[in-house]
PDB file of C-alpha atoms in Angstrom:
ATOM      1  CA  MET A   1      43.452 -70.051 -13.107  1.00  0.00           C
ATOM      2  CA  GLU A   2      44.876 -66.679 -12.254  1.00  0.00           C
ATOM      3  CA  GLN A   3      45.808 -66.015 -15.884  1.00  0.00           C
ATOM      4  CA  GLU A   4      42.296 -66.883 -16.966  1.00  0.00           C
ATOM      5  CA  GLU A   5      40.839 -64.461 -14.398  1.00  0.00           C
ATOM      6  CA  ARG A   6      43.176 -61.678 -15.560  1.00  0.00           C
ATOM      7  CA  LEU A   7      42.117 -62.283 -19.179  1.00  0.00           C
ATOM      8  CA  GLU A   8      38.386 -62.127 -18.213  1.00  0.00           C
ATOM      9  CA  ARG A   9      39.016 -58.924 -16.292  1.00  0.00           C
ATOM     10  CA  ALA A  10      40.809 -57.444 -19.278  1.00  0.00           C
ATOM     11  CA  LEU A  11      38.013 -58.395 -21.674  1.00  0.00           C
ATOM     12  CA  ASP A  12      35.419 -56.952 -19.242  1.00  0.00           C
ATOM     13  CA  THR A  13      37.422 -53.687 -19.125  1.00  0.00           C
ATOM     14  CA  LEU A  14      37.546 -53.530 -22.896  1.00  0.00           C
ATOM     15  CA  ARG A  15      33.763 -54.299 -23.135  1.00  0.00           C
ATOM     16  CA  SER A  16      33.071 -51.523 -20.698  1.00  0.00           C
ATOM     17  CA  TYR A  17      35.275 -49.188 -22.760  1.00  0.00           C
ATOM     18  CA  VAL A  18      33.416 -49.991 -25.948  1.00  0.00           C
ATOM     19  CA  LEU A  19      30.083 -49.331 -24.132  1.00  0.00           C
ATOM     20  CA  LYS A  20      31.414 -46.021 -22.826  1.00  0.00           C
ATOM     21  CA  LEU A  21      32.606 -45.029 -26.335  1.00  0.00           C
ATOM     22  CA  ALA A  22      29.184 -45.981 -27.725  1.00  0.00           C
ATOM     23  CA  ALA A  23      27.420 -43.819 -25.129  1.00  0.00           C
ATOM     24  CA  GLY A  24      29.796 -40.910 -25.848  1.00  0.00           C
ATOM     25  CA  ALA A  25      28.964 -41.292 -29.501  1.00  0.00           C
ATOM     26  CA  GLY A  26      25.248 -41.114 -28.851  1.00  0.00           C
ATOM     27  CA  GLU A  27      24.788 -44.802 -29.662  1.00  0.00           C
ATOM     28  CA  THR A  28      22.679 -47.345 -27.801  1.00  0.00           C
ATOM     29  CA  GLU A  29      24.050 -49.913 -25.351  1.00  0.00           C
ATOM     30  CA  ARG A  30      22.795 -52.580 -27.766  1.00  0.00           C
ATOM     31  CA  TYR A  31      24.959 -51.076 -30.495  1.00  0.00           C
ATOM     32  CA  GLY A  32      27.963 -51.151 -28.125  1.00  0.00           C
ATOM     33  CA  GLU A  33      27.319 -54.758 -27.153  1.00  0.00           C
ATOM     34  CA  GLU A  34      27.023 -55.852 -30.771  1.00  0.00           C
ATOM     35  CA  LEU A  35      30.161 -53.990 -31.770  1.00  0.00           C
ATOM     36  CA  TRP A  36      32.030 -55.381 -28.784  1.00  0.00           C
ATOM     37  CA  GLN A  37      31.060 -58.953 -29.748  1.00  0.00           C
ATOM     38  CA  GLU A  38      32.315 -58.445 -33.280  1.00  0.00           C
ATOM     39  CA  ILE A  39      35.635 -56.862 -32.091  1.00  0.00           C
ATOM     40  CA  ARG A  40      36.082 -59.659 -29.556  1.00  0.00           C
ATOM     41  CA  GLN A  41      35.946 -62.213 -32.428  1.00  0.00           C
ATOM     42  CA  SER A  42      38.810 -60.496 -34.238  1.00  0.00           C
ATOM     43  CA  PRO A  43      42.170 -61.096 -32.598  1.00  0.00           C
ATOM     44  CA  GLY A  44      43.780 -58.249 -34.574  1.00  0.00           C
ATOM     45  CA  LEU A  45      41.097 -55.715 -33.691  1.00  0.00           C
ATOM     46  CA  LEU A  46      40.983 -56.869 -30.121  1.00  0.00           C
ATOM     47  CA  GLN A  47      44.698 -56.185 -29.819  1.00  0.00           C
ATOM     48  CA  GLU A  48      44.286 -52.779 -31.481  1.00  0.00           C
ATOM     49  CA  LEU A  49      41.455 -51.927 -29.150  1.00  0.00           C
ATOM     50  CA  ALA A  50      43.501 -52.992 -26.064  1.00  0.00           C
ATOM     51  CA  TRP A  51      46.425 -50.851 -27.258  1.00  0.00           C
ATOM     52  CA  TYR A  52      44.178 -47.842 -27.884  1.00  0.00           C
ATOM     53  CA  HIS A  53      42.603 -48.254 -24.466  1.00  0.00           C
ATOM     54  CA  ASP A  54      45.925 -48.404 -22.701  1.00  0.00           C
ATOM     55  CA  LYS A  55      47.981 -45.965 -24.789  1.00  0.00           C
ATOM     56  CA  GLY A  56      45.477 -43.649 -26.457  1.00  0.00           C
ATOM     57  CA  SER A  57      47.095 -44.158 -29.828  1.00  0.00           C
ATOM     58  CA  PHE A  58      46.991 -46.663 -32.703  1.00  0.00           C
ATOM     59  CA  LEU A  59      49.184 -49.698 -32.675  1.00  0.00           C
ATOM     60  CA  CYS A  60      48.718 -50.179 -36.433  1.00  0.00           C
ATOM     61  CA  ARG A  61      50.086 -53.709 -36.273  1.00  0.00           C
ATOM     62  CA  TYR A  62      46.868 -55.188 -37.649  1.00  0.00           C
ATOM     63  CA  ALA A  63      46.055 -54.555 -41.287  1.00  0.00           C
ATOM     64  CA  VAL A  64      43.470 -55.847 -43.736  1.00  0.00           C
ATOM     65  CA  GLU A  65      44.437 -55.625 -47.358  1.00  0.00           C
ATOM     66  CA  GLY A  66      47.132 -53.219 -46.266  1.00  0.00           C
ATOM     67  CA  TYR A  67      44.786 -50.841 -44.374  1.00  0.00           C
ATOM     68  CA  THR A  68      45.161 -50.109 -40.657  1.00  0.00           C
ATOM     69  CA  LEU A  69      42.804 -48.308 -38.279  1.00  0.00           C
ATOM     70  CA  ALA A  70      44.800 -45.136 -38.774  1.00  0.00           C
ATOM     71  CA  ASP A  71      44.416 -45.387 -42.541  1.00  0.00           C
ATOM     72  CA  VAL A  72      40.640 -45.725 -42.179  1.00  0.00           C
ATOM     73  CA  LEU A  73      40.465 -42.890 -39.732  1.00  0.00           C
ATOM     74  CA  VAL A  74      42.419 -40.604 -42.042  1.00  0.00           C
ATOM     75  CA  TRP A  75      40.030 -41.430 -44.889  1.00  0.00           C
ATOM     76  CA  GLN A  76      36.990 -40.729 -42.600  1.00  0.00           C
ATOM     77  CA  VAL A  77      38.368 -37.367 -41.449  1.00  0.00           C
ATOM     78  CA  ASP A  78      39.035 -36.367 -45.110  1.00  0.00           C
ATOM     79  CA  HIS A  79      35.383 -36.852 -45.828  1.00  0.00           C
ATOM     80  CA  PHE A  80      34.131 -34.468 -43.214  1.00  0.00           C
ATOM     81  CA  LYS A  81      34.242 -31.733 -45.858  1.00  0.00           C
ATOM     82  CA  LEU A  82      31.429 -33.627 -47.553  1.00  0.00           C
ATOM     83  CA  TYR A  83      29.359 -33.983 -44.403  1.00  0.00           C
ATOM     84  CA  MET A  84      29.208 -30.315 -43.479  1.00  0.00           C
ATOM     85  CA  ASP A  85      25.723 -29.900 -44.996  1.00  0.00           C
ATOM     86  CA  ARG A  86      24.377 -33.124 -43.386  1.00  0.00           C
ATOM     87  CA  PRO A  87      24.412 -32.532 -39.627  1.00  0.00           C
ATOM     88  CA  GLU A  88      22.751 -35.817 -38.831  1.00  0.00           C
ATOM     89  CA  GLU A  89      25.832 -37.573 -40.196  1.00  0.00           C
ATOM     90  CA  MET A  90      28.355 -35.222 -38.633  1.00  0.00           C
ATOM     91  CA  ASN A  91      31.003 -36.911 -36.581  1.00  0.00           C
ATOM     92  CA  ARG A  92      33.380 -33.993 -36.566  1.00  0.00           C
ATOM     93  CA  TYR A  93      33.360 -33.226 -32.875  1.00  0.00           C
ATOM     94  CA  ARG A  94      32.771 -36.796 -31.662  1.00  0.00           C
ATOM     95  CA  GLN A  95      36.062 -38.510 -31.137  1.00  0.00           C
ATOM     96  CA  GLU A  96      34.226 -41.530 -29.840  1.00  0.00           C
ATOM     97  CA  ARG A  97      32.127 -41.862 -33.007  1.00  0.00           C
ATOM     98  CA  LEU A  98      35.228 -41.583 -35.198  1.00  0.00           C
ATOM     99  CA  LEU A  99      36.980 -44.302 -33.302  1.00  0.00           C
ATOM    100  CA  LEU A 100      33.974 -46.643 -33.409  1.00  0.00           C
ATOM    101  CA  ALA A 101      33.434 -45.947 -37.113  1.00  0.00           C
ATOM    102  CA  ALA A 102      37.024 -46.904 -37.823  1.00  0.00           C
ATOM    103  CA  PHE A 103      36.575 -50.233 -35.911  1.00  0.00           C
ATOM    104  CA  GLU A 104      33.337 -50.761 -37.871  1.00  0.00           C
ATOM    105  CA  ALA A 105      35.185 -50.136 -41.149  1.00  0.00           C
ATOM    106  CA  MET A 106      37.927 -52.585 -40.197  1.00  0.00           C
ATOM    107  CA  LEU A 107      35.255 -55.225 -39.438  1.00  0.00           C
ATOM    108  CA  THR A 108      33.743 -54.557 -42.826  1.00  0.00           C
ATOM    109  CA  LEU A 109      37.147 -54.949 -44.454  1.00  0.00           C
ATOM    110  CA  GLU A 110      37.563 -58.323 -42.668  1.00  0.00           C
ATOM    111  CA  ARG A 111      34.204 -59.566 -44.041  1.00  0.00           C
ATOM    112  CA  ASP A 112      34.313 -58.192 -47.547  1.00  0.00           C
ATOM    113  CA  PRO A 113      37.220 -55.823 -48.273  1.00  0.00           C
ATOM    114  CA  GLN A 114      36.773 -54.964 -51.959  1.00  0.00           C
ATOM    115  CA  PRO A 115      33.654 -52.635 -51.804  1.00  0.00           C
ATOM    116  CA  LEU A 116      35.144 -50.446 -49.037  1.00  0.00           C
ATOM    117  CA  ILE A 117      38.602 -50.484 -50.610  1.00  0.00           C
ATOM    118  CA  LYS A 118      36.985 -49.267 -53.926  1.00  0.00           C
ATOM    119  CA  LYS A 119      35.208 -46.541 -51.978  1.00  0.00           C
ATOM    120  CA  MET A 120      38.369 -45.433 -50.188  1.00  0.00           C
ATOM    121  CA  THR A 121      40.408 -45.404 -53.350  1.00  0.00           C
ATOM    122  CA  ASP A 122      37.783 -43.836 -55.634  1.00  0.00           C
ATOM    123  CA  GLU A 123      36.618 -40.992 -53.281  1.00  0.00           C
ATOM    124  CA  SER A 124      38.957 -38.107 -52.788  1.00  0.00           C
ATOM    125  CA  GLY A 125      37.120 -36.496 -49.988  1.00  0.00           C
ATOM    126  CA  GLN A 126      36.553 -33.368 -52.040  1.00  0.00           C
ATOM    127  CA  ASP A 127      33.171 -32.142 -53.144  1.00  0.00           C
ATOM    128  CA  ALA A 128      33.204 -32.790 -56.910  1.00  0.00           C
ATOM    129  CA  ALA A 129      30.759 -29.891 -57.463  1.00  0.00           C
ATOM    130  CA  ASN A 130      33.257 -27.524 -56.107  1.00  0.00           C
ATOM    131  CA  GLN A 131      36.236 -28.695 -58.200  1.00  0.00           C
TER     132      GLN A 131
END
């Protein structure tokens, strides 16, 4: 029973963490709850979230089609150059939003990897008009 209680406490801590990240990203509590439920159903992402919560860095043990959370985050950051003229989409100064978006992308990769993989491999992160 004690192990079960520790597991429930750990899950509650992670749930609270996702809700705190969501609030810091300007998202609703509902968004946080929905994202938490999806992450909770993914053993790989749940382990990544726990590691990030505890260590503040990516474990990168879990990959979908060869992509880890860090890979997705690097791709996202590369695209900030394109978002500069779209402030409503700007995540640049919101670490919480970046982290949540990386988890969202990994969940998308789990469900249907090919469209996002195509996007990540086809887009360079550079504005084509300026090349």
